PDB file of N, CA, C and O in Angstrom:
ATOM      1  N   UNK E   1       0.843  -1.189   0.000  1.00 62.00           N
ATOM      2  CA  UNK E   1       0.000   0.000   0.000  1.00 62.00           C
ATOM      3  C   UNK E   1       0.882   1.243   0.000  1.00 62.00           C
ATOM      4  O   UNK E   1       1.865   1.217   0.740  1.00 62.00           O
ATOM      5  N   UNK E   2       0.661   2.289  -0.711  1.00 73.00           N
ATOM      6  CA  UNK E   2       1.483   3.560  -1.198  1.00 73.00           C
ATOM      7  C   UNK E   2       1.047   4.492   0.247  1.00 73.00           C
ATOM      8  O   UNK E   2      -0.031   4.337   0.821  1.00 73.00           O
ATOM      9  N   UNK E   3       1.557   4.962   0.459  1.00 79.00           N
ATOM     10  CA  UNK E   3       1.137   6.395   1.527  1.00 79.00           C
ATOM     11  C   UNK E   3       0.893   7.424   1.174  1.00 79.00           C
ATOM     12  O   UNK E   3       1.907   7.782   0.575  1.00 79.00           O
ATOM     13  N   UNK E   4       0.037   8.360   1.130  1.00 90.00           N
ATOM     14  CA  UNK E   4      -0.449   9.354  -0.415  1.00 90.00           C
ATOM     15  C   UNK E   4      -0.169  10.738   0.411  1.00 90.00           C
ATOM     16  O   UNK E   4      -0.272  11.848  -0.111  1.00 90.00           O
ATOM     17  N   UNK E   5       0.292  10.458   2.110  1.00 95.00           N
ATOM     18  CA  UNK E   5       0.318  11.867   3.343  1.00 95.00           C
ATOM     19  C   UNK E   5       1.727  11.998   3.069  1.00 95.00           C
ATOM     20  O   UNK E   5       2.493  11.154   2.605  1.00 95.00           O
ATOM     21  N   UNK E   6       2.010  13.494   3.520  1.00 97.00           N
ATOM     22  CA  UNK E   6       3.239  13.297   3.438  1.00 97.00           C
ATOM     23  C   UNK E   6       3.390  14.736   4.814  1.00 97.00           C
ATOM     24  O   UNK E   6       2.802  15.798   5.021  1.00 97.00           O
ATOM     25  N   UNK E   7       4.392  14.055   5.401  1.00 97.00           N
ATOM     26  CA  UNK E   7       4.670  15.381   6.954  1.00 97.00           C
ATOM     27  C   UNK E   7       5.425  16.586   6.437  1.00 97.00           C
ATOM     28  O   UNK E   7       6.182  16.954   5.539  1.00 97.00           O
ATOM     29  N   UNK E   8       5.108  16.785   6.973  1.00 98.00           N
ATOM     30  CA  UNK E   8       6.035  18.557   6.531  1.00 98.00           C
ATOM     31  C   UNK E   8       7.272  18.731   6.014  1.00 98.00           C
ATOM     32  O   UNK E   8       7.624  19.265   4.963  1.00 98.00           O
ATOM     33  N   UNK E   9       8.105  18.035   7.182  1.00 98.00           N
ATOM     34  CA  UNK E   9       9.270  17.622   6.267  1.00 98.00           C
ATOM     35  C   UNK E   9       9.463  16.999   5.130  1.00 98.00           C
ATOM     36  O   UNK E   9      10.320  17.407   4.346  1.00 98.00           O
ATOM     37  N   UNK E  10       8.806  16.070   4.902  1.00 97.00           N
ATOM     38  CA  UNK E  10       8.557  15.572   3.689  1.00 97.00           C
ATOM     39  C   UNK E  10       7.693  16.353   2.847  1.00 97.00           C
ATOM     40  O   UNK E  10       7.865  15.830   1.745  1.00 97.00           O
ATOM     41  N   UNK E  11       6.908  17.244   2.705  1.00 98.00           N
ATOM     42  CA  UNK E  11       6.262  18.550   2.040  1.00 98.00           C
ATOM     43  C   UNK E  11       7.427  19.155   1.626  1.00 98.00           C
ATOM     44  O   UNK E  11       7.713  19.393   0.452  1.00 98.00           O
ATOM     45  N   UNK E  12       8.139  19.415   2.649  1.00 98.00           N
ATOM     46  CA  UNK E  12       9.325  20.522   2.795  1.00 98.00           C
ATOM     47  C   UNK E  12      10.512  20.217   1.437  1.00 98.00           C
ATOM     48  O   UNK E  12      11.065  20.948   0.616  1.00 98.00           O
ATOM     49  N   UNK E  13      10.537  18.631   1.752  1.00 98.00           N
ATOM     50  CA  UNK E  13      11.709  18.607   0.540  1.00 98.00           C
ATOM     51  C   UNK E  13      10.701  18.339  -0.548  1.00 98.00           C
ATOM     52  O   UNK E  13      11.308  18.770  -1.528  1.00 98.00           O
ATOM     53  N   UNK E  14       9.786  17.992  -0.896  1.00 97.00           N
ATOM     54  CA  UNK E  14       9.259  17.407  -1.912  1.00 97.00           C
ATOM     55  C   UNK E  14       8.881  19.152  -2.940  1.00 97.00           C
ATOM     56  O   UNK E  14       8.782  19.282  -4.160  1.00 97.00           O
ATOM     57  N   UNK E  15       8.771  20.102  -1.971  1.00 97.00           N
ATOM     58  CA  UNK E  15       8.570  21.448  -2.404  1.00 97.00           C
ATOM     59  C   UNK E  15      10.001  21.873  -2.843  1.00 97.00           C
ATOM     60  O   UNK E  15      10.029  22.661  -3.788  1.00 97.00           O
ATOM     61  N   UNK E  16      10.915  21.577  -2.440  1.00 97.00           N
ATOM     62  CA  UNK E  16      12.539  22.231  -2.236  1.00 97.00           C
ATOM     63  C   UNK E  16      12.322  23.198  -1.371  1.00 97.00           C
ATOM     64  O   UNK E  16      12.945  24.189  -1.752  1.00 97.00           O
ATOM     65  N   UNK E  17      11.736  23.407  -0.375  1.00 98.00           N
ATOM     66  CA  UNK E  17      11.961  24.406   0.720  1.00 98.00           C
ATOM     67  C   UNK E  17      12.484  23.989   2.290  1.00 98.00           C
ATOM     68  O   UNK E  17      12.950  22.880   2.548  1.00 98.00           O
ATOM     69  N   UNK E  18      12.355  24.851   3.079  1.00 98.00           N
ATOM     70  CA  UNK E  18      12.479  24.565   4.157  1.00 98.00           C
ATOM     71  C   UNK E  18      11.525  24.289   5.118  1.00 98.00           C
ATOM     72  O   UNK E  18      10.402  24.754   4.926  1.00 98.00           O
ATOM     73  N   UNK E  19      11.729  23.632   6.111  1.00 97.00           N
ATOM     74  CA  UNK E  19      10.664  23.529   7.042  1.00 97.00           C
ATOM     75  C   UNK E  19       9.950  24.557   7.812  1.00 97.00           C
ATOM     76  O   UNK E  19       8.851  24.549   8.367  1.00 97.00           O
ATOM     77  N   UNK E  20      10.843  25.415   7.696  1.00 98.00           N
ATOM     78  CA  UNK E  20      10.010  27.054   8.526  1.00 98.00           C
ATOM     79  C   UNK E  20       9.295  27.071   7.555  1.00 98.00           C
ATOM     80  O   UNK E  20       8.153  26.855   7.961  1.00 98.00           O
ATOM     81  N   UNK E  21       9.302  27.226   6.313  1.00 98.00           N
ATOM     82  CA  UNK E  21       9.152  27.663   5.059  1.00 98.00           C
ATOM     83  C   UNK E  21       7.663  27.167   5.472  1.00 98.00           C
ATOM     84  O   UNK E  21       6.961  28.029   6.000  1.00 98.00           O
ATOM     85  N   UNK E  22       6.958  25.551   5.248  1.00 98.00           N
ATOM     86  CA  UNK E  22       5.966  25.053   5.330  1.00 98.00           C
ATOM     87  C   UNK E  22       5.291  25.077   6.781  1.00 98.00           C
ATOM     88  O   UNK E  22       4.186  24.597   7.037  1.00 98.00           O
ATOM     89  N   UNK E  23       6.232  25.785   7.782  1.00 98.00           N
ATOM     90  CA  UNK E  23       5.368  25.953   9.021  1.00 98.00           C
ATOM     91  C   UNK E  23       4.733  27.129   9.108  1.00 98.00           C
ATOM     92  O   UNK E  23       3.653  27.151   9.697  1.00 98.00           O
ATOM     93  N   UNK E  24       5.366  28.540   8.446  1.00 98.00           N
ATOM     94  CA  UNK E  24       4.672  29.725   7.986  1.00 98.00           C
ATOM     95  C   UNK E  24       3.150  29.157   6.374  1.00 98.00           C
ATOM     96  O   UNK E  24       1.934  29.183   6.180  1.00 98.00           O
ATOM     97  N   UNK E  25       3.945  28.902   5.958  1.00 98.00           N
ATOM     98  CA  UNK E  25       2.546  28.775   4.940  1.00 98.00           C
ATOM     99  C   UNK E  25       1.327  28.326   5.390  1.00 98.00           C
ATOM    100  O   UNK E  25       0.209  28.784   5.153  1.00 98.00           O
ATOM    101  N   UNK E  26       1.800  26.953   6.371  1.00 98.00           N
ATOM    102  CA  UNK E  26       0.209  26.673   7.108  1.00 98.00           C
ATOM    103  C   UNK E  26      -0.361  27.610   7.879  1.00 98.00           C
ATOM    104  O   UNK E  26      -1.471  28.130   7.764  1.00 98.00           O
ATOM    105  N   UNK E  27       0.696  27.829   8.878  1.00 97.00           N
ATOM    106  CA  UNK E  27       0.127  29.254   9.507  1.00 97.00           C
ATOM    107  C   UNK E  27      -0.752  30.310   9.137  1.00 97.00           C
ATOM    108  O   UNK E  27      -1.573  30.871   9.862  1.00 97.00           O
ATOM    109  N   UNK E  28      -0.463  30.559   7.752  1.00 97.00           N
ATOM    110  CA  UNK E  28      -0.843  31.319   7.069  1.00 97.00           C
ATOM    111  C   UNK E  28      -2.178  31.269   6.120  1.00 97.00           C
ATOM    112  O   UNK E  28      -2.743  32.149   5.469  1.00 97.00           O
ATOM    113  N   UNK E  29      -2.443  29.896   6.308  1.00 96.00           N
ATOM    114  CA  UNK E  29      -3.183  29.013   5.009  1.00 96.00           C
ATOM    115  C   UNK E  29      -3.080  29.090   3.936  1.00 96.00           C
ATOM    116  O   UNK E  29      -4.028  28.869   3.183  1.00 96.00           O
ATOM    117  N   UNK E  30      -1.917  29.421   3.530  1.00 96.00           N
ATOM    118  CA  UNK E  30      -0.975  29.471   2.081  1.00 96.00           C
ATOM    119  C   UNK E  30      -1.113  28.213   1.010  1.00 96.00           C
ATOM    120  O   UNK E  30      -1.412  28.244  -0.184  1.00 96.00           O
ATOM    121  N   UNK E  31      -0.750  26.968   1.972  1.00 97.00           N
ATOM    122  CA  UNK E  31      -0.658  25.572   1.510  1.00 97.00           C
ATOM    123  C   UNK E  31      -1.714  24.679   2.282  1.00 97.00           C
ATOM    124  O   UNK E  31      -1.708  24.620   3.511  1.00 97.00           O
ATOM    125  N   UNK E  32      -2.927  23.753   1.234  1.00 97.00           N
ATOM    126  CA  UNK E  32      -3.936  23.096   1.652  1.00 97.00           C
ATOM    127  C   UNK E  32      -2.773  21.911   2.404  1.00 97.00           C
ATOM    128  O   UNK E  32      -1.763  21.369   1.954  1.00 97.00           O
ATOM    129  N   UNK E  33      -3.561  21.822   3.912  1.00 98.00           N
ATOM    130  CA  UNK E  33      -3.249  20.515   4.537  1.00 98.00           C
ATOM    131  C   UNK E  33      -3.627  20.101   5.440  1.00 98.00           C
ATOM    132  O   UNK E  33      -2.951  20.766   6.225  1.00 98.00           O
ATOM    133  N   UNK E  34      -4.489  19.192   6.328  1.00 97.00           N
ATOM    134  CA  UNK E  34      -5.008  18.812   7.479  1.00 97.00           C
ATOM    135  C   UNK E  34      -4.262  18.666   8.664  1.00 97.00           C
ATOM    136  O   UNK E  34      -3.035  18.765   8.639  1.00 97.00           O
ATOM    137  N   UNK E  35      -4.893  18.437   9.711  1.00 97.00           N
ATOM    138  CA  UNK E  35      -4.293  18.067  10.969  1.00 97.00           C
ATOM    139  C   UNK E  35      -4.930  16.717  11.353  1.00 97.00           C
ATOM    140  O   UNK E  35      -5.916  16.207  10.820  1.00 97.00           O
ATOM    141  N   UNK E  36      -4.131  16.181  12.463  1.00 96.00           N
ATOM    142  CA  UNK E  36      -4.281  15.013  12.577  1.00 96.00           C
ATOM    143  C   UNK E  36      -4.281  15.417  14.514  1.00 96.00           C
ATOM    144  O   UNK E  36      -3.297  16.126  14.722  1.00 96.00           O
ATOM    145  N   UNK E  37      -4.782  15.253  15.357  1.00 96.00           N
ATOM    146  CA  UNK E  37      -4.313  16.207  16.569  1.00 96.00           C
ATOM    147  C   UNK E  37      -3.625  17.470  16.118  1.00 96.00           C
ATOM    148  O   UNK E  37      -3.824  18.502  15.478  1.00 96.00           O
ATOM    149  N   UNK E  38      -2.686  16.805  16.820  1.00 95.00           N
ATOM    150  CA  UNK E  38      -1.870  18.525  17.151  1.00 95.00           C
ATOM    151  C   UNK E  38      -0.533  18.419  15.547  1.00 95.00           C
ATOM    152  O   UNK E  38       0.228  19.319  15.193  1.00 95.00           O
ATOM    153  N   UNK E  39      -0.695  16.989  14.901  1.00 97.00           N
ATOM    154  CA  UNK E  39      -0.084  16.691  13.733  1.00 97.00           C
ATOM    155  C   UNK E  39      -0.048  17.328  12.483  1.00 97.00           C
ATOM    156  O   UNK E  39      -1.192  17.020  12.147  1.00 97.00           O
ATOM    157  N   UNK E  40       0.378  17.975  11.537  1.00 98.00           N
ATOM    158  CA  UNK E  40       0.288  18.827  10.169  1.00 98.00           C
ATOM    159  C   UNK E  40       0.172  17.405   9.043  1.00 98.00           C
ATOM    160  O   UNK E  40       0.861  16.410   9.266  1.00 98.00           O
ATOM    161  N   UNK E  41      -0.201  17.430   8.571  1.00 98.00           N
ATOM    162  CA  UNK E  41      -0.086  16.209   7.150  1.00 98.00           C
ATOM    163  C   UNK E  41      -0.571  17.095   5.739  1.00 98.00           C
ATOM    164  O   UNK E  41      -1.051  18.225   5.649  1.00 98.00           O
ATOM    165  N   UNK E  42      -0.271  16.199   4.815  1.00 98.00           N
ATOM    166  CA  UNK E  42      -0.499  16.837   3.596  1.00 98.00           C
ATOM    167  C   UNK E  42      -1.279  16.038   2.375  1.00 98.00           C
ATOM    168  O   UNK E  42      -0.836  14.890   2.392  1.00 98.00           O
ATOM    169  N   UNK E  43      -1.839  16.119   1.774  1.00 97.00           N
ATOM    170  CA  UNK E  43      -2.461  15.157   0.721  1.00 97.00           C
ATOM    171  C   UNK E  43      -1.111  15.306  -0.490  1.00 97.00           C
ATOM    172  O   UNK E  43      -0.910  16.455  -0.883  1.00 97.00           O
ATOM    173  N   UNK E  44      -0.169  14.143  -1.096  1.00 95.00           N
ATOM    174  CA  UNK E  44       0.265  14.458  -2.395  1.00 95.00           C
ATOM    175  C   UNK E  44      -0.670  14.878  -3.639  1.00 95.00           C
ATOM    176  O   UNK E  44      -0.397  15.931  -4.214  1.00 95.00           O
ATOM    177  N   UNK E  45      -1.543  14.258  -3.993  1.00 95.00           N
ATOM    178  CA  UNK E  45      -2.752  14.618  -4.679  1.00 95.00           C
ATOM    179  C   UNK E  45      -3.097  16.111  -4.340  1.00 95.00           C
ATOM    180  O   UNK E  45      -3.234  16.752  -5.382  1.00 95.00           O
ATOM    181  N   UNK E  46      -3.251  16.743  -3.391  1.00 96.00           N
ATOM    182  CA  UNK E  46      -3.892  17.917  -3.247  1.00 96.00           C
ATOM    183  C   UNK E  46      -2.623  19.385  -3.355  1.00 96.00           C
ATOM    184  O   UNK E  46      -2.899  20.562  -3.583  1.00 96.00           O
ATOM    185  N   UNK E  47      -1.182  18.749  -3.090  1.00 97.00           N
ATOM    186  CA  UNK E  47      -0.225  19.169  -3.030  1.00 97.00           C
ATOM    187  C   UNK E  47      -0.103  19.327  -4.788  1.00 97.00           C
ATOM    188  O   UNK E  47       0.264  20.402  -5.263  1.00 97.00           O
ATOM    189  N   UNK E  48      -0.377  18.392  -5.494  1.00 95.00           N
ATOM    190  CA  UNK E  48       0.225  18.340  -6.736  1.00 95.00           C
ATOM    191  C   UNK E  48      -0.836  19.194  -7.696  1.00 95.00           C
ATOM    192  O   UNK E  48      -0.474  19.756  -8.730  1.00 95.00           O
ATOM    193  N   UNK E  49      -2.422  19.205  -7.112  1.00 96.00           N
ATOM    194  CA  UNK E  49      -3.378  20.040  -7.665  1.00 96.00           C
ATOM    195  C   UNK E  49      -2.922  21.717  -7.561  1.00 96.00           C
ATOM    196  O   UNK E  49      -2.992  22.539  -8.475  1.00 96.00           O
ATOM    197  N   UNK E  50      -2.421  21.951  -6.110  1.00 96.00           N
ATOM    198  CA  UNK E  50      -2.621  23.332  -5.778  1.00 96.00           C
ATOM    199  C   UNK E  50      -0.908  23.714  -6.371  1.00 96.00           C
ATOM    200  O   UNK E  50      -0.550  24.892  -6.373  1.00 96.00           O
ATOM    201  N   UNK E  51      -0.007  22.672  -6.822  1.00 95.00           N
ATOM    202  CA  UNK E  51       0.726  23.557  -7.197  1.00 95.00           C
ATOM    203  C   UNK E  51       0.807  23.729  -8.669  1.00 95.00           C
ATOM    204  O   UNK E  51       1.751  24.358  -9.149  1.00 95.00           O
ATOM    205  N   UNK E  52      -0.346  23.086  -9.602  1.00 93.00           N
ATOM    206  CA  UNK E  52      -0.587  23.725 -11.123  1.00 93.00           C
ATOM    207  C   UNK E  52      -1.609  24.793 -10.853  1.00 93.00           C
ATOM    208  O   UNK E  52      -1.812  25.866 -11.422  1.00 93.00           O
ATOM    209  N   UNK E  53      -1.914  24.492 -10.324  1.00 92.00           N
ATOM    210  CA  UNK E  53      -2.707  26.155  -9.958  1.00 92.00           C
ATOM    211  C   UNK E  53      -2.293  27.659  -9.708  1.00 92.00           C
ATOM    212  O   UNK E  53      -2.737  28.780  -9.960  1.00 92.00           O
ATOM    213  N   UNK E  54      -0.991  26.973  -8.952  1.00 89.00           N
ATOM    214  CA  UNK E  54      -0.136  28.692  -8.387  1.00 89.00           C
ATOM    215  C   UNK E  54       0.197  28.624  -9.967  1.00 89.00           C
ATOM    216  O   UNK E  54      -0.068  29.681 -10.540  1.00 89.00           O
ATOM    217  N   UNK E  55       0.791  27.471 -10.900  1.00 86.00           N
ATOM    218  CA  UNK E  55       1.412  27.405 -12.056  1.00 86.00           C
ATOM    219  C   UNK E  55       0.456  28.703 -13.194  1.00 86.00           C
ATOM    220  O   UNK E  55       0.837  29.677 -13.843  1.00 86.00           O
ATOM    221  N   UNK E  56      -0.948  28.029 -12.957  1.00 84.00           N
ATOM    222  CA  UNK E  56      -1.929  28.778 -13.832  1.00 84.00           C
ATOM    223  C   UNK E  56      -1.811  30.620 -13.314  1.00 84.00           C
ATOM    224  O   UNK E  56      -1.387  31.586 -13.948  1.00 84.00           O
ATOM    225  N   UNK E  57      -2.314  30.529 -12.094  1.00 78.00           N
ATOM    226  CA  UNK E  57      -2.182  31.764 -11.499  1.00 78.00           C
ATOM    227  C   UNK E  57      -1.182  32.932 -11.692  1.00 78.00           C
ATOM    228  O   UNK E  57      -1.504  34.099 -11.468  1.00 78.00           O
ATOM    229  N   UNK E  58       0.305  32.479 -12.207  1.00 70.00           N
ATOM    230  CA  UNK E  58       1.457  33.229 -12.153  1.00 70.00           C
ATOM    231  C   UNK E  58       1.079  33.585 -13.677  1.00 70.00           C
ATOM    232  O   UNK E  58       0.959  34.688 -14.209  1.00 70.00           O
ATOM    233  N   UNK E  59       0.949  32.441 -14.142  1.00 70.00           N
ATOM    234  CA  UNK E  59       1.094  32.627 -15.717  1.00 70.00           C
ATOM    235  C   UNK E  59      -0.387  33.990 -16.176  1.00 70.00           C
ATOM    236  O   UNK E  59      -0.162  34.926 -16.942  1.00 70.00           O
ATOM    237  N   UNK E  60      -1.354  33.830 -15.707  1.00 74.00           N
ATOM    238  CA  UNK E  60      -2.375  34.748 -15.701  1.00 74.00           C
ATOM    239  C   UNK E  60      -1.806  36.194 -15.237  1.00 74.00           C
ATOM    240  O   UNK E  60      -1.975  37.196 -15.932  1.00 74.00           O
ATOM    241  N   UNK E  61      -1.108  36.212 -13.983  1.00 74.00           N
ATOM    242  CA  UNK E  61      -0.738  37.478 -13.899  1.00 74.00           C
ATOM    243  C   UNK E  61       0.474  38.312 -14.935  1.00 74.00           C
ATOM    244  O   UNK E  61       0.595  39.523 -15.119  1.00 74.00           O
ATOM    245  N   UNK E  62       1.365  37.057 -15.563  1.00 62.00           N
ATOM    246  CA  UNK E  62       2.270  37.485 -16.363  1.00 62.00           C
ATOM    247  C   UNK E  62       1.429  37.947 -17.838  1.00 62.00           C
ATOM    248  O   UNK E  62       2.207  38.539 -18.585  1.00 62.00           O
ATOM    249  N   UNK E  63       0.135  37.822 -18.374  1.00 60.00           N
ATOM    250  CA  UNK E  63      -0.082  38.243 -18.793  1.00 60.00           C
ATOM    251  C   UNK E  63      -0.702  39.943 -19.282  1.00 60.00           C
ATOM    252  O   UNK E  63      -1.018  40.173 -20.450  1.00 60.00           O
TER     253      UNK E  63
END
């Protein structure tokens, strides 16, 4: 069975950023991701939706 969550740190590199990096964005609600308790998790699927979106979004403003 595949694991489709991925923890922050693992957000973190899978983004190339840092981990502050993804502890401000949630903070912020920058980046879609649930909690689990007091836990951060992430959907890959929802990770991989919202980042053709910033993709669409940039490209719209560059126009």
């Amino acid at each position: 069975m595949n694991r489709r969550t991925m923890t922050v740190l693992e957000a973190a590199e899978y983004l190339g950023v840092c981990k502050d990096t993804i502890y401000t964005m949630v903070r912020t609600s920058e980046i879609p991701h649930f909690r689990i308790r007091r836990r951060i998790f992430f959907s890959q699927e929802t990770i991989d939706a919202w980042i053709r979106e910033q993709e669409v979004s940039f490209e719209n403003q560059a126009i």
